Amino acid sequence: MDNKLMLMIPGPTPVPEQVLLAMAKHPIGHRSGEFSKVIAEVTAGLKWLHQTQNDVLILTASGTGAMEAGIINFLSPGDRVLVGCNGKFGDRWAKICDAYGLDTVRVEAEWGKPLDVAQFRQPLQADGDRQIKAVIVTHSETSTGVLNDLEAISQEVKAHGALMMVDAVTSLGATSVPMDAWGLDVVASGSQKGYMLPPGLGFVAVSAKAWEAYAQAKLPCFYLDLGKYRKEAAKNSHPFTPPVNLFFGLQVALRMMQAEGLEAIFARHRRHTQATRAAMQALGLPCLPRSGGESGNHRRCPCRG
Ligand SMILES: Cc1ncc(COP(=O)(O)O)c(C=O)c1O
């Protein structure tokens, strides 16, 4: 393809030619049987990518829209939430919570360092009357390259009973995010990173426990009301007019991922991480995070079965 662009940024990432070509089609009717088949296939593929049996819903939104949907569908004004803040995107979660009038407690770590699990454990264990309704964490903190130890934080949250909400915008499709094995309740992501797509689609995966919270939640929502998406997804449909050409791209991108396999995808990203760090070192450039920035999740992947 002419004018191929090598994007050296965390996202949008380069889009494979097969995906670009899949999108270069006339749009089809979003209520047609043909499009229902596309929705069915991509929904199954998204569940595979999230390693989950839960719902994975598709929004016309960037990653932030998916994050906002995660907040407004499952929480009520004044709810106390613990938000991990060790970079720009953790801070964004906290700002969204502030905007909706939640009681936002920031669990801070220095930028470039991972969140400290003990800083979650202590307030969760002290919360006898269960005032904390959710713990909200950015898995891969793109602004510093730190991968937070989501599995360990989630274990603490499970022991307490709050919802575990995650920004997996730069981890899904690059490192393992086994939603069911780690007990994650809400996982938000966007199309322009590990999905190998242009920006424009947001994804929210929702556990059964989060749906219980949805039934009680009182923050207002309309376009981002995930109940509407769930109802339509059950019929392989969509509540609004979705960007059908992005769905064509998603279909092909997921097929490519499935042909490669989760383990091989994660191994490829690990190789690229290590090669990039080695190259930087050879050039005498310091890396952030200096300690490597891996939480250990890379080494254990439940998708192996
Ligand atoms: C970890 C993380 N969260 C959220 C976002 C925000 O996503 P968007 O710009 O798609 O709204 C980004 C974007 O780079 C990100 O890297």
Coordinates of C-alpha atoms and ligand atoms in Angstrom, one line a residue:
M1 CA 0.0 0.0 0.0
D2 CA 1.3 3.5 -0.9
N3 CA 2.3 6.0 1.8
K4 CA 2.6 3.4 4.6
L5 CA 3.1 5.3 7.8
M6 CA 5.3 4.0 10.6
L7 CA 3.7 5.4 13.7
M8 CA 6.1 5.4 16.7
I9 CA 3.5 6.3 19.3
P10 CA 1.4 4.2 21.7
G11 CA -1.7 4.7 19.6
P12 CA -3.2 5.0 17.1
T13 CA -1.0 2.1 16.1
P14 CA -0.2 1.0 12.5
V15 CA -3.2 -0.7 10.9
P16 CA -2.5 -3.9 8.9
E17 CA -3.3 -3.7 5.2
Q18 CA -5.9 -6.5 5.4
V19 CA -7.8 -4.5 8.0
L20 CA -7.6 -1.3 6.0
L21 CA -8.9 -3.1 2.9
A22 CA -11.7 -4.7 4.9
M23 CA -12.9 -1.2 5.8
A24 CA -12.7 0.1 2.2
K25 CA -16.2 -1.1 1.3
H26 CA -19.6 0.4 0.8
P27 CA -21.3 0.5 4.2
I28 CA -24.2 -2.0 4.6
G29 CA -27.4 -1.6 6.5
H30 CA -26.8 -1.9 10.2
R31 CA -30.2 -3.6 10.6
S32 CA -29.5 -6.2 7.9
G33 CA -29.0 -9.9 8.5
E34 CA -25.5 -9.6 6.9
F35 CA -24.5 -7.1 9.6
S36 CA -26.0 -9.2 12.4
K37 CA -23.6 -11.9 11.4
V38 CA -20.7 -9.5 11.7
I39 CA -21.8 -8.5 15.2
A40 CA -22.1 -12.1 16.2
E41 CA -18.6 -12.9 15.0
V42 CA -16.9 -9.9 16.5
T43 CA -18.7 -10.3 19.8
A44 CA -17.4 -13.9 20.1
G45 CA -14.0 -12.7 19.1
L46 CA -14.0 -10.0 21.8
K47 CA -15.0 -12.5 24.4
W48 CA -12.0 -14.6 23.3
L49 CA -9.7 -11.6 23.5
H50 CA -10.9 -10.7 27.0
Q51 CA -10.8 -14.4 28.1
T52 CA -14.3 -14.2 29.4
Q53 CA -17.9 -15.5 29.2
N54 CA -19.2 -12.1 30.2
D55 CA -20.8 -9.5 27.9
V56 CA -18.4 -7.4 25.8
L57 CA -20.2 -4.4 24.4
I58 CA -19.2 -2.2 21.5
L59 CA -19.6 1.6 21.6
T60 CA -18.9 4.3 19.1
A61 CA -16.4 6.1 21.4
S62 CA -12.7 6.4 22.1
G63 CA -11.3 4.7 25.2
T64 CA -12.3 7.6 27.5
G65 CA -16.0 7.1 26.4
A66 CA -15.7 3.4 27.4
M67 CA -14.2 4.5 30.8
E68 CA -17.0 7.0 31.3
A69 CA -19.6 4.3 30.5
G70 CA -18.0 2.1 33.1
I71 CA -18.5 4.8 35.8
I72 CA -22.0 6.0 35.0
N73 CA -23.6 2.6 34.5
F74 CA -22.6 1.0 37.8
L75 CA -22.3 3.8 40.4
S76 CA -24.4 6.4 42.1
P77 CA -23.6 10.0 43.2
G78 CA -21.6 10.1 46.4
D79 CA -20.3 6.5 46.1
R80 CA -16.8 6.0 47.5
V81 CA -14.3 4.7 45.0
L82 CA -10.5 4.0 45.3
V83 CA -8.7 5.1 42.1
G84 CA -5.1 4.2 41.4
C85 CA -3.2 7.3 40.3
N86 CA 0.3 6.7 39.0
G87 CA 0.1 8.5 35.6
K88 CA -2.1 10.5 33.3
F89 CA -4.7 7.9 32.7
G90 CA -5.2 7.0 36.3
D91 CA -5.7 10.7 36.9
R92 CA -8.2 10.7 34.1
W93 CA -10.3 8.0 35.9
A94 CA -10.2 10.2 39.0
K95 CA -11.3 13.3 37.0
I96 CA -14.3 11.3 35.5
C97 CA -15.3 10.2 39.1
D98 CA -15.0 13.8 40.3
A99 CA -17.1 15.0 37.4
Y100 CA -19.9 12.7 38.4
G101 CA -19.8 13.6 42.1
L102 CA -18.3 10.4 43.4
D103 CA -16.3 10.3 46.7
T104 CA -13.0 9.8 44.9
V105 CA -10.1 8.5 47.0
R106 CA -6.9 8.7 45.1
V107 CA -4.3 5.9 45.8
E108 CA -1.2 7.5 44.5
A109 CA 2.2 6.2 43.5
E110 CA 5.1 8.1 41.9
W111 CA 4.8 8.3 38.1
G112 CA 7.1 5.6 36.7
K113 CA 6.5 3.3 39.6
P114 CA 3.7 0.6 39.9
L115 CA 0.7 1.0 42.3
D116 CA 1.4 -0.5 45.7
V117 CA -1.1 -3.4 46.4
A118 CA -0.8 -2.7 50.2
Q119 CA -2.2 0.8 49.6
F120 CA -5.4 -0.8 48.4
R121 CA -5.4 -3.6 50.9
Q122 CA -5.3 -1.3 53.9
P123 CA -8.4 0.8 53.2
L124 CA -10.3 -2.2 51.9
Q125 CA -9.7 -4.2 55.0
A126 CA -10.6 -1.2 57.2
D127 CA -13.9 -0.6 55.3
G128 CA -16.1 -2.7 57.6
D129 CA -19.4 -1.1 56.5
R130 CA -18.6 -1.5 52.8
Q131 CA -18.6 2.1 51.8
I132 CA -16.1 1.5 49.0
K133 CA -18.2 0.6 46.0
A134 CA -15.4 0.2 43.4
V135 CA -11.7 0.1 42.9
I136 CA -10.6 1.6 39.6
V137 CA -7.2 0.9 38.1
T138 CA -5.3 1.5 34.8
H139 CA -3.7 -1.8 33.9
S140 CA -1.0 -0.5 31.5
E141 CA -0.3 3.2 32.4
T142 CA 0.6 4.4 28.9
S143 CA 2.0 7.7 30.1
T144 CA 4.9 6.0 31.9
G145 CA 5.0 2.4 30.5
V146 CA 4.2 0.9 33.9
L147 CA 2.1 -2.3 34.0
N148 CA 0.2 -2.3 37.3
D149 CA -0.3 -5.6 39.1
L150 CA -3.9 -6.0 38.3
E151 CA -4.2 -9.6 39.4
A152 CA -2.9 -8.8 42.9
I153 CA -5.1 -5.7 43.3
S154 CA -8.1 -7.6 42.1
Q155 CA -7.6 -10.3 44.7
E156 CA -7.8 -7.7 47.4
V157 CA -11.0 -6.3 45.9
K158 CA -12.6 -9.7 45.6
A159 CA -12.0 -10.3 49.4
H160 CA -13.8 -7.0 50.0
G161 CA -16.7 -7.3 47.5
A162 CA -16.3 -4.0 45.7
L163 CA -16.4 -3.8 41.9
M164 CA -13.0 -4.0 40.1
M165 CA -12.9 -1.6 37.2
V166 CA -10.1 -1.5 34.8
D167 CA -8.7 0.6 32.0
A168 CA -7.2 -1.9 29.6
V169 CA -6.8 0.5 26.7
T170 CA -3.1 -0.3 26.1
S171 CA -3.0 -3.8 27.6
L172 CA -5.8 -5.7 25.7
G173 CA -4.3 -7.3 22.7
A174 CA -0.7 -6.7 23.9
T175 CA -0.6 -8.6 27.3
S176 CA -3.0 -11.0 29.0
V177 CA -6.1 -9.5 30.6
P178 CA -8.0 -12.7 31.7
M179 CA -11.2 -11.1 32.9
D180 CA -12.8 -14.2 34.4
A181 CA -9.6 -15.7 35.9
W182 CA -8.8 -12.4 37.6
G183 CA -12.3 -11.5 38.6
L184 CA -12.5 -8.2 36.8
D185 CA -16.0 -6.6 36.7
V186 CA -15.7 -3.8 34.2
V187 CA -12.9 -3.7 31.5
A188 CA -12.8 -0.6 29.2
S189 CA -10.7 -0.4 26.1
G190 CA -10.5 1.3 22.7
S191 CA -9.9 0.2 19.1
Q192 CA -6.7 2.2 18.3
K193 CA -4.1 0.2 20.3
G194 CA -3.7 -3.6 20.5
Y195 CA -6.8 -4.1 18.4
M196 CA -4.9 -2.9 15.3
L197 CA -7.7 -0.7 14.2
P198 CA -8.2 3.1 13.7
P199 CA -9.7 5.0 16.6
G200 CA -13.5 5.1 16.9
L201 CA -14.7 2.0 18.8
G202 CA -14.8 1.6 22.6
F203 CA -15.3 -1.7 24.3
V204 CA -16.8 -2.4 27.8
A205 CA -16.8 -5.9 29.2
V206 CA -19.2 -6.3 32.1
S207 CA -19.4 -9.1 34.7
A208 CA -22.6 -10.5 36.2
K209 CA -21.8 -8.8 39.5
A210 CA -21.5 -5.4 37.7
W211 CA -24.9 -6.0 36.1
E212 CA -26.3 -6.4 39.6
A213 CA -24.7 -3.0 40.5
Y214 CA -26.2 -1.6 37.2
A215 CA -29.7 -2.4 38.5
Q216 CA -29.1 -0.1 41.6
A217 CA -27.0 2.6 39.9
K218 CA -28.4 6.1 39.9
L219 CA -26.0 8.2 37.7
P220 CA -27.8 9.4 34.6
C221 CA -27.0 8.0 31.2
F222 CA -28.7 7.7 27.8
Y223 CA -26.3 7.1 24.8
L224 CA -23.9 5.3 27.0
D225 CA -26.5 3.3 28.9
L226 CA -25.0 -0.2 28.6
G227 CA -28.3 -1.9 29.3
K228 CA -29.4 -0.8 25.8
Y229 CA -26.2 -2.3 24.3
R230 CA -26.7 -5.6 26.2
K231 CA -30.3 -5.9 25.1
E232 CA -29.5 -5.4 21.5
A233 CA -26.3 -7.5 21.6
A234 CA -28.4 -10.5 22.7
K235 CA -30.1 -10.2 19.3
N236 CA -26.8 -9.5 17.4
S237 CA -27.9 -5.9 17.0
H238 CA -26.8 -2.5 18.2
P239 CA -29.0 0.2 19.8
F240 CA -27.8 3.0 17.5
T241 CA -26.1 3.4 14.1
P242 CA -22.7 1.8 14.6
P243 CA -19.7 2.7 12.4
V244 CA -20.2 -0.4 10.2
N245 CA -16.9 -0.1 8.4
L246 CA -15.0 -0.2 11.6
F247 CA -16.8 -3.4 12.4
F248 CA -15.6 -4.8 9.1
G249 CA -12.1 -3.9 10.2
L250 CA -12.6 -5.4 13.7
Q251 CA -13.8 -8.6 12.1
V252 CA -10.6 -9.0 10.2
A253 CA -8.3 -7.9 13.0
L254 CA -9.9 -10.4 15.4
R255 CA -9.5 -13.2 12.8
M256 CA -5.8 -12.2 12.5
M257 CA -5.4 -12.3 16.2
Q258 CA -7.1 -15.7 16.5
A259 CA -4.9 -17.1 13.8
E260 CA -1.9 -16.0 15.7
G261 CA -3.1 -17.1 19.1
L262 CA -3.1 -15.2 22.4
E263 CA 0.2 -16.7 23.7
A264 CA 2.0 -15.8 20.5
I265 CA 0.6 -12.3 20.5
F266 CA 1.8 -11.7 24.0
A267 CA 5.2 -13.2 23.3
R268 CA 5.6 -11.0 20.3
H269 CA 4.8 -7.9 22.4
R270 CA 7.3 -9.1 25.1
R271 CA 10.0 -9.4 22.4
H272 CA 9.3 -5.9 21.1
T273 CA 9.4 -4.5 24.6
Q274 CA 12.7 -6.2 25.4
A275 CA 14.2 -5.2 22.0
T276 CA 13.1 -1.6 22.4
R277 CA 14.5 -1.4 25.9
A278 CA 17.8 -3.0 24.8
A279 CA 18.0 -0.5 21.9
M280 CA 17.4 2.4 24.2
Q281 CA 20.1 1.2 26.6
A282 CA 22.5 0.7 23.7
L283 CA 21.9 4.3 22.7
G284 CA 22.6 5.4 26.3
L285 CA 19.0 6.7 26.7
P286 CA 17.3 6.1 30.1
C287 CA 14.0 4.2 30.1
L288 CA 10.9 5.0 32.1
P289 CA 10.1 3.0 34.1
R290 CA 13.7 2.3 35.0
S291 CA 13.0 -1.0 36.8
G292 CA 11.4 -2.6 33.7
G293 CA 7.8 -1.7 34.5
E294 CA 6.5 -5.2 34.4
S295 CA 4.3 -6.4 37.3
G296 CA 5.0 -10.1 36.7
N297 CA 1.7 -10.6 34.9
H298 CA 3.6 -11.3 31.7
R299 CA 5.1 -14.4 33.1
R300 CA 1.8 -16.1 34.0
C301 CA -0.9 -16.3 31.5
P302 CA -4.1 -18.2 32.4
C303 CA -5.1 -18.4 28.8
R304 CA -2.7 -21.4 28.5
G305 CA -5.3 -23.3 30.3
Ligands
LIG1 C1 -4.2 3.8 29.3 C2 -5.1 4.7 28.5 N1 -6.3 5.0 28.9 C3 -7.1 5.8 28.3 C4 -6.8 6.4 27.1 C5 -7.7 7.3 26.5 O1 -8.2 6.8 25.3 P1 -8.8 7.7 24.2 O2 -7.8 8.7 23.8 O3 -9.1 6.7 23.2 O4 -10.0 8.4 24.7 C6 -5.5 6.1 26.6 C7 -5.1 6.7 25.3 O5 -4.0 6.8 25.0 C8 -4.7 5.2 27.3 O6 -3.5 4.9 26.8

